[in-house]
XYZ file of C-alpha atoms in Angstrom:
561
model
C -18.396 -30.617 32.013
C -15.932 -28.914 29.623
C -12.267 -28.657 30.629
C -9.727 -26.520 28.773
C -6.037 -27.302 29.200
C -2.808 -26.563 27.370
C -0.508 -29.165 25.825
C 2.636 -27.533 24.465
C 1.462 -24.791 22.053
C -1.990 -26.373 21.627
C -5.192 -25.772 23.569
C -7.210 -28.922 24.254
C -10.809 -29.358 25.384
C -12.539 -32.417 26.759
C -16.310 -32.475 27.060
C -19.310 -34.805 27.031
C -20.863 -35.391 23.612
C -23.915 -33.218 24.299
C -21.664 -30.138 24.754
C -19.766 -30.519 21.469
C -21.649 -27.600 19.873
C -20.249 -25.208 22.490
C -16.738 -26.121 21.417
C -17.561 -26.186 17.719
C -19.179 -22.743 17.869
C -16.092 -21.416 19.654
C -14.007 -22.463 16.636
C -12.324 -25.566 18.035
C -11.686 -28.633 15.864
C -12.279 -32.302 16.551
C -9.230 -34.567 16.491
C -9.960 -38.299 16.140
C -6.624 -39.346 17.639
C -3.255 -40.285 16.065
C -4.399 -43.688 14.820
C -7.489 -42.415 13.034
C -6.066 -39.073 11.789
C -5.279 -39.032 8.062
C -3.805 -35.501 7.842
C -0.100 -35.267 7.106
C 1.822 -32.930 9.412
C -1.086 -32.673 11.846
C -0.024 -30.432 14.750
C -2.428 -32.165 17.140
C -0.799 -35.503 16.341
C 2.678 -34.039 16.764
C 1.722 -32.849 20.235
C 0.270 -36.209 21.269
C -3.370 -35.078 21.338
C -5.769 -38.027 21.656
C -9.505 -37.970 20.891
C -10.482 -34.420 21.866
C -11.249 -30.930 20.650
C -8.310 -28.619 20.033
C -7.116 -25.302 18.624
C -3.853 -23.475 18.052
C -5.570 -20.126 18.594
C -5.375 -18.561 22.029
C -8.217 -16.244 20.924
C -10.571 -19.217 20.624
C -9.366 -20.746 23.882
C -9.896 -17.400 25.644
C -13.582 -17.466 24.717
C -13.845 -20.574 26.903
C -11.788 -19.248 29.824
C -14.543 -20.127 32.296
C -13.829 -23.792 31.552
C -10.033 -23.502 31.870
C -8.125 -25.577 34.405
C -6.039 -23.873 37.078
C -2.799 -24.288 35.124
C -3.873 -22.131 32.150
C -6.688 -19.933 33.487
C -4.383 -17.080 34.509
C -2.735 -16.999 31.070
C -6.115 -16.813 29.333
C -7.448 -14.151 31.697
C -4.380 -11.929 31.210
C -4.660 -12.429 27.449
C -8.334 -11.422 27.536
C -7.565 -8.206 29.413
C -4.841 -7.308 26.885
C -7.197 -7.968 23.981
C -9.914 -5.731 25.375
C -7.366 -2.959 25.960
C -6.080 -3.372 22.394
C -9.616 -3.234 20.995
C -10.211 0.085 22.747
C -6.811 1.463 21.685
C -7.355 0.476 18.035
C -9.826 3.350 17.596
C -8.178 5.807 19.988
C -7.897 9.392 18.724
C -5.353 10.719 21.205
C -2.665 9.624 23.641
C -0.974 11.451 26.496
C 2.586 10.644 25.480
C 5.431 12.801 24.245
C 6.729 12.022 20.757
C 9.729 14.341 20.178
C 9.480 14.690 16.414
C 10.649 17.869 14.657
C 7.089 18.527 13.502
C 4.417 17.740 16.117
C 2.248 14.710 15.448
C -1.531 14.952 15.487
C -3.192 13.448 18.590
C -4.431 10.397 16.673
C -0.894 9.828 15.347
C 0.479 9.866 18.894
C -2.161 7.272 19.737
C -0.868 5.179 16.838
C 2.686 5.383 18.184
C 1.453 4.249 21.607
C -0.435 1.343 20.010
C 2.765 0.157 18.311
C 4.688 0.405 21.587
C 1.992 -1.399 23.582
C 2.126 -4.255 21.076
C 5.847 -4.786 21.482
C 6.798 -2.885 18.320
C 4.798 -5.217 16.053
C 1.583 -3.772 14.599
C -0.476 -3.178 11.467
C -1.275 0.528 11.062
C -4.290 0.476 8.747
C -5.490 4.084 8.804
C -6.965 5.230 5.456
C -4.724 6.628 2.746
C -3.602 10.193 3.233
C -3.826 10.503 7.028
C -0.114 10.119 7.858
C 0.817 6.512 8.612
C 4.512 7.074 7.821
C 4.700 9.789 10.507
C 3.505 7.257 13.085
C 6.248 4.792 12.135
C 8.853 7.570 12.288
C 7.435 8.721 15.636
C 7.968 5.209 17.015
C 11.610 5.297 15.888
C 12.192 8.739 17.397
C 10.721 7.670 20.745
C 12.629 4.385 20.784
C 16.324 4.802 19.872
C 16.856 1.101 20.678
C 14.654 0.335 17.651
C 17.386 1.657 15.326
C 18.664 1.050 12.741
C 15.444 0.629 10.771
C 14.762 -0.766 7.318
C 11.851 0.816 5.461
C 10.613 -1.172 2.471
C 8.339 0.741 0.105
C 7.347 0.855 -3.568
C 10.113 2.371 -5.685
C 7.976 5.393 -6.538
C 7.885 6.621 -2.922
C 11.490 5.967 -1.819
C 12.528 9.628 -2.182
C 9.331 10.704 -0.447
C 10.217 8.451 2.485
C 13.681 10.036 2.871
C 12.042 13.444 2.982
C 9.458 12.316 5.538
C 12.224 10.980 7.787
C 14.105 14.293 7.526
C 10.941 16.347 8.011
C 9.861 14.583 11.201
C 13.206 13.639 12.736
C 16.935 14.216 12.922
C 17.595 10.594 11.964
C 20.090 9.977 9.175
C 18.681 8.201 6.137
C 20.040 6.436 3.057
C 18.672 4.532 0.068
C 19.316 1.002 -1.163
C 19.246 1.310 -4.936
C 19.798 -0.699 -8.052
C 22.857 0.340 -10.064
C 20.772 2.012 -12.782
C 19.159 4.457 -10.305
C 22.153 5.338 -8.145
C 23.186 8.387 -10.157
C 19.698 9.938 -10.057
C 19.554 9.527 -6.266
C 23.029 11.018 -5.872
C 21.939 14.058 -7.910
C 19.189 14.577 -5.317
C 21.859 14.613 -2.621
C 20.809 11.300 -1.095
C 23.156 8.887 0.651
C 23.427 5.347 -0.704
C 23.408 2.165 1.366
C 25.552 0.242 2.290
C 28.264 2.835 1.682
C 26.802 5.188 4.284
C 25.656 3.607 7.581
C 22.536 5.492 8.688
C 19.684 5.260 11.207
C 17.141 4.501 8.486
C 17.611 2.672 5.188
C 14.906 2.895 2.522
C 14.632 0.061 -0.008
C 12.010 -1.022 -2.516
C 10.360 -4.444 -2.579
C 11.977 -5.568 -5.817
C 15.433 -5.274 -4.240
C 14.683 -7.468 -1.226
C 15.434 -10.870 -2.689
C 18.714 -10.039 -4.404
C 20.004 -8.117 -1.345
C 18.547 -10.427 1.287
C 21.873 -11.613 2.713
C 23.169 -8.037 3.036
C 19.968 -6.953 4.814
C 19.929 -9.982 7.115
C 23.465 -9.315 8.276
C 23.106 -5.565 8.896
C 21.471 -5.889 12.316
C 18.260 -3.932 11.709
C 16.057 -3.549 14.789
C 12.910 -2.370 13.024
C 11.287 -3.381 9.733
C 8.670 -1.033 8.248
C 6.680 -2.370 5.299
C 4.897 0.501 3.542
C 1.984 -0.377 1.234
C 2.184 -3.762 2.909
C -0.355 -5.309 0.531
C 2.703 -5.750 -1.708
C 3.403 -8.962 0.239
C -0.143 -10.339 0.037
C 0.914 -13.273 -2.191
C 2.736 -15.803 0.021
C 4.503 -17.496 -2.902
C 6.056 -14.370 -4.413
C 9.792 -13.830 -3.964
C 9.315 -10.410 -2.378
C 6.856 -11.870 0.156
C 9.186 -14.712 1.081
C 12.042 -12.271 1.591
C 9.879 -9.922 3.684
C 8.613 -12.755 5.889
C 12.158 -14.020 6.385
C 13.281 -10.561 7.525
C 10.252 -10.251 9.812
C 11.392 -13.397 11.637
C 14.839 -11.895 12.296
C 13.978 -8.268 13.119
C 12.387 -7.603 16.549
C 10.073 -4.708 15.595
C 7.806 -5.012 12.550
C 5.420 -2.229 11.500
C 3.119 -2.715 8.527
C 1.447 0.293 6.890
C -1.551 -0.263 4.629
C -4.433 2.050 3.783
C -6.080 -0.435 1.430
C -9.383 -1.777 2.834
C -8.088 -5.330 3.202
C -11.110 -6.661 5.063
C -12.960 -6.938 1.755
C -10.425 -9.592 0.652
C -9.482 -11.596 3.752
C -7.197 -13.935 1.806
C -4.825 -11.006 1.224
C -4.559 -10.400 4.967
C -3.095 -13.798 5.767
C 0.491 -13.102 4.775
C 0.467 -9.658 6.404
C -0.452 -11.165 9.760
C 2.329 -13.722 9.315
C 4.816 -10.852 9.128
C 3.498 -9.077 12.244
C 2.404 -11.961 14.488
C 2.056 -15.510 13.109
C 0.197 -16.557 16.267
C -2.854 -14.488 15.281
C -3.752 -17.017 12.581
C -1.473 -20.025 13.031
C -3.251 -22.181 10.437
C -4.154 -20.888 6.960
C -6.829 -23.477 6.261
C -8.604 -22.752 9.539
C -8.340 -19.018 8.765
C -9.671 -19.493 5.229
C -12.630 -21.615 6.294
C -13.664 -19.034 8.866
C -13.025 -15.777 7.017
C -12.583 -16.525 3.274
C -15.824 -18.435 2.735
C -13.632 -21.361 1.659
C -15.417 -23.893 -0.500
C -14.623 -26.559 -3.032
C -15.485 -25.751 -6.639
C -15.389 -27.825 -9.793
C -12.486 -26.854 -12.020
C -12.863 -29.280 -14.928
C -15.505 -31.127 -16.879
C -14.194 -34.394 -15.474
C -15.272 -33.283 -12.017
C -11.916 -32.258 -10.540
C -12.384 -30.105 -7.449
C -10.235 -27.380 -5.873
C -10.521 -25.051 -2.913
C -11.636 -21.482 -3.582
C -10.410 -19.009 -0.943
C -11.437 -15.841 -2.790
C -14.575 -15.074 -0.785
C -15.286 -13.284 2.479
C -17.169 -14.349 5.603
C -17.536 -13.299 9.256
C -15.963 -9.920 8.507
C -17.152 -8.290 11.715
C -15.472 -11.009 13.733
C -12.306 -10.655 11.642
C -12.195 -6.886 12.193
C -12.599 -7.291 15.943
C -9.989 -10.045 16.117
C -7.424 -7.979 14.211
C -8.012 -4.973 16.459
C -7.638 -7.130 19.562
C -4.295 -8.441 18.364
C -2.369 -6.241 15.907
C -4.369 -3.589 14.021
C -5.005 0.092 14.663
C -7.364 1.880 12.289
C -9.221 5.165 12.610
C -11.672 6.207 9.915
C -10.915 9.329 7.889
C -14.029 11.169 9.035
C -12.898 10.669 12.653
C -9.599 12.491 12.124
C -10.684 14.896 9.389
C -10.495 18.025 11.540
C -6.840 17.288 12.386
C -5.657 16.834 8.804
C -4.184 19.580 6.594
C -6.508 21.082 4.003
C -4.660 19.341 1.166
C -2.817 16.029 1.198
C -0.896 14.219 -1.544
C -0.558 10.444 -1.657
C 1.341 8.253 -4.131
C -0.564 5.024 -4.793
C 1.642 2.474 -6.593
C -0.111 -0.006 -8.885
C 1.603 -3.309 -9.591
C 1.274 -4.497 -13.178
C 0.499 -8.121 -13.976
C 2.466 -7.685 -17.194
C 4.848 -4.959 -18.290
C 3.692 -3.047 -21.390
C 5.136 -4.695 -24.484
C 8.703 -3.691 -25.389
C 8.632 -0.833 -22.858
C 12.148 -1.503 -21.541
C 13.677 -1.657 -25.052
C 11.883 1.485 -26.167
C 12.968 3.365 -23.052
C 16.588 2.319 -23.634
C 16.453 3.660 -27.191
C 14.859 6.888 -26.003
C 17.535 7.338 -23.346
C 20.225 6.959 -26.023
C 18.515 9.495 -28.297
C 18.050 11.926 -25.439
C 21.736 11.605 -24.507
C 22.697 12.471 -28.075
C 20.365 15.471 -28.048
C 21.704 16.672 -24.681
C 25.305 16.380 -25.932
C 24.429 18.387 -29.047
C 22.747 21.115 -26.998
C 25.656 21.264 -24.522
C 28.074 21.704 -27.415
C 26.032 24.568 -28.852
C 25.767 26.148 -25.414
C 29.525 26.531 -25.183
C 29.732 28.564 -28.441
C 29.272 32.253 -28.986
C 26.451 33.397 -31.278
C 28.833 33.864 -34.225
C 30.616 30.549 -33.706
C 27.262 28.774 -33.313
C 26.136 29.989 -36.759
C 29.382 28.772 -38.330
C 29.130 25.407 -36.547
C 25.497 24.884 -37.634
C 26.376 25.717 -41.228
C 29.185 23.151 -41.246
C 26.959 20.528 -39.614
C 23.658 21.342 -41.305
C 22.636 17.707 -41.754
C 23.301 16.905 -38.098
C 21.455 20.065 -37.029
C 18.376 19.009 -38.999
C 18.547 15.550 -37.440
C 18.703 16.974 -33.923
C 15.845 19.397 -34.614
C 13.625 16.529 -35.727
C 14.628 14.351 -32.797
C 12.750 16.496 -30.265
C 9.418 15.740 -31.911
C 10.274 12.051 -32.188
C 11.138 11.841 -28.514
C 7.858 13.450 -27.476
C 5.843 11.136 -29.738
C 7.645 7.993 -28.512
C 7.250 8.929 -24.851
C 3.544 9.636 -25.293
C 3.058 6.210 -26.884
C 4.780 4.555 -23.926
C 2.728 6.593 -21.432
C -0.474 5.541 -23.159
C 0.552 1.867 -23.065
C 1.301 2.156 -19.339
C -2.041 3.893 -18.716
C -3.895 0.939 -20.229
C -1.679 -1.626 -18.482
C -2.493 -0.244 -15.033
C -6.229 0.025 -15.778
C -7.362 -3.129 -13.872
C -5.593 -2.116 -10.653
C -6.683 1.504 -10.998
C -10.349 0.646 -11.540
C -10.260 -1.690 -8.545
C -8.884 1.101 -6.355
C -11.415 3.648 -7.667
C -14.272 1.271 -6.838
C -12.898 0.866 -3.314
C -12.783 4.642 -2.881
C -16.316 4.989 -4.229
C -17.579 2.382 -1.762
C -16.732 4.894 0.969
C -19.135 7.435 -0.539
C -16.585 9.654 -2.269
C -17.023 11.788 -5.350
C -13.853 11.634 -7.413
C -12.129 13.741 -10.065
C -9.914 11.580 -12.307
C -7.410 13.438 -14.497
C -6.058 11.787 -17.661
C -4.159 12.948 -20.744
C -5.230 10.779 -23.691
C -8.770 10.689 -25.066
C -8.608 6.914 -25.447
C -7.722 6.527 -21.770
C -10.559 8.856 -20.791
C -13.040 6.776 -22.775
C -11.807 3.484 -21.299
C -11.982 4.707 -17.686
C -15.559 5.921 -18.266
C -16.480 2.651 -19.975
C -15.149 0.436 -17.197
C -16.615 2.472 -14.342
C -19.966 2.690 -16.110
C -20.029 -1.068 -16.612
C -19.576 -1.396 -12.828
C -22.700 0.709 -12.273
C -20.917 3.999 -11.528
C -22.414 7.180 -12.938
C -19.634 9.082 -14.729
C -19.261 12.287 -16.673
C -16.435 13.185 -19.039
C -14.766 16.451 -19.958
C -11.860 16.835 -22.385
C -10.884 18.789 -25.490
C -13.674 17.228 -27.557
C -16.397 18.963 -25.522
C -17.907 22.385 -26.085
C -18.966 24.859 -23.363
C -22.495 23.425 -23.030
C -21.278 19.858 -22.563
C -18.653 20.967 -20.046
C -21.206 22.847 -17.930
C -23.589 19.895 -18.029
C -20.823 17.651 -16.676
C -19.948 20.164 -13.951
C -23.595 20.372 -12.846
C -23.845 16.583 -12.727
C -20.962 16.413 -10.251
C -21.754 19.557 -8.272
C -25.496 19.178 -7.949
C -26.440 15.840 -9.505
C -25.822 12.186 -8.790
C -22.657 11.715 -10.853
C -19.982 10.011 -8.764
C -16.934 10.436 -11.008
C -15.742 13.093 -13.443
C -13.025 11.890 -15.829
C -11.216 15.008 -16.997
C -8.577 15.852 -19.563
C -5.787 17.446 -17.547
C -5.087 20.021 -20.285
C -8.690 20.842 -21.248
C -10.265 20.680 -17.771
C -7.290 21.651 -15.621
C -8.363 25.284 -15.470
C -11.572 27.205 -14.947
C -13.888 24.471 -13.620
C -15.384 24.592 -10.133
C -15.777 21.027 -8.816
C -15.794 21.442 -5.031
C -18.354 18.637 -4.515
C -15.450 16.216 -4.845
C -12.747 15.938 -2.176
C -10.721 13.151 -3.817
C -8.562 13.964 -6.847
C -6.826 11.210 -8.821
C -3.946 11.993 -11.173
C -4.276 8.926 -13.399
C -1.816 9.943 -16.111
C 1.079 11.901 -14.667
C 1.869 15.208 -16.398
C 5.419 16.487 -16.796
C 4.739 19.799 -15.088
C 4.016 20.317 -11.359
C 1.921 23.307 -12.400
C -0.480 20.963 -14.211
C -0.932 19.042 -10.956
C -1.560 22.285 -9.051
C -4.182 23.344 -11.591
C -5.916 19.952 -11.444
C -6.058 20.051 -7.626
C -7.456 23.562 -7.780
C -10.646 22.255 -9.424
C -11.544 20.850 -5.999
C -9.302 22.731 -3.564
C -10.734 26.210 -3.977
C -13.201 28.661 -2.425
C -16.372 26.766 -1.525
C -14.625 23.533 -0.551
C -15.997 22.459 2.834
C -13.701 19.495 3.460
C -10.101 18.325 3.092
C -8.802 17.471 -0.376
C -6.651 14.409 -1.001
C -4.778 13.971 -4.280
C -3.799 10.424 -5.252
C -1.098 9.797 -7.826
C -1.730 6.427 -9.498
C 1.814 5.321 -10.397
C 2.441 2.107 -12.353
C 5.302 0.363 -10.551
C 8.438 -0.328 -12.571
C 7.479 1.931 -15.498
C 8.239 5.361 -16.929
C 5.701 6.776 -14.456
C 8.101 6.210 -11.568
C 10.632 8.432 -13.350
C 7.983 11.101 -13.924
C 6.890 10.905 -10.266
C 10.504 11.410 -9.106
C 10.888 14.308 -11.533
C 7.685 15.985 -10.279
C 8.853 15.523 -6.700
C 12.298 16.977 -7.453
C 10.786 20.075 -9.095
C 8.736 20.996 -6.027
């Protein structure tokens, strides 16, 4: 007969030999006893476990609750009831609670707020991109004043957007933690800077966590929100270590991620460590079960290493996450509640910064400052005095006139370099979107970028069409028909050549791959899909390369709206 008991934090099972498969299939591990165990740091050994089956996971022990002794049966039964309730709530589309935000939340967003509350303020909100995860985090803060102050950590490109979301949905005060180089631009937008201004919500970006860790640890935050939480997927990165350290100190931890993480279970590990380390207390056990862990040969001499890059038992993983920490509703389930058009910034981390980008940007900034000073000087003069001044400084005037063209050319070169640098991450995201059955319009600026996007998607088996300034009317119409009525999945479009006049309502996802300088160009690109004849909701994704000139352009576009 099997008997389940609890020794410290470990669940232990004793059973006759013929019933070992019951325990093995439940996910328990055999421990040979302290004398025979060869594993360093073995938790079973540390807890004095002799020859028996064991697990750190209460989820696995709960599957065997019928075998539990009297001392631990009640704990396992209560846990099982909570898990079943969480599983039901993880797909819930409404909740009968009041969330006193300035703008009313959709029913499914109220259900998300309730899920966070029911899980003690620690949850992974994994709704798809564009359905309003930030509003659910803000709703939790509004409903729970004791959860303030809150620290929101997000990619740099969406920090301003976060301050506006907080102000739109609540009366909470908000400030930004900024590097010294960006402080002036934030002040021009009228934003408060932390730590000078104590506020209810502080917005920081991931790259600032490590160098400001002591300041953040000492501030007394009650809630930590990690937006685009896949940014901490690598356990060894400095930003991940800092985020995990904060998650241990701060009582409420809310992770927001619309990326379909279940396709890459390894990347989920560190996220669960931030929300609830007890979900998967042992990485190796997690990897063997869900990452298809296996040993592979890594050298001709026969050296072996573990490969954790696979995926296995994904249905079980999905259910387990929903039982413990994750709420996720599919986009088609909430589609009728969403606005007709939604904009989402999708930051893309670069493995390597485009060559010499920082130096080139510094030189451009210096040139632009010179040009601005020259123009300001001319602006102070009357028409007559300006003519006299230009005559006296003819050589300088010629230099300044030529500088405008140089600046444009230099900036375009940098933008092109960034567009190619973010290509791997962008293609990966496009393939994920396509796996959900979407048709996508991708807007670019440079012909070379257009060709490369088409090449890479085509090599992945995606049927693409292309429209830019090189195409005549017949080719353009053929591409339109392929998207509207044919089996083409992606149209890669020049934002200047295809930004007007085309009707492409078969697609509901629009990607701005290369950011234009004008908000009007974005409006025109969106209008290819969001127009008469569109039957669904349109989502526009801005693919922004983190830490590059594109973040400046994204802030500029946002400020102009």
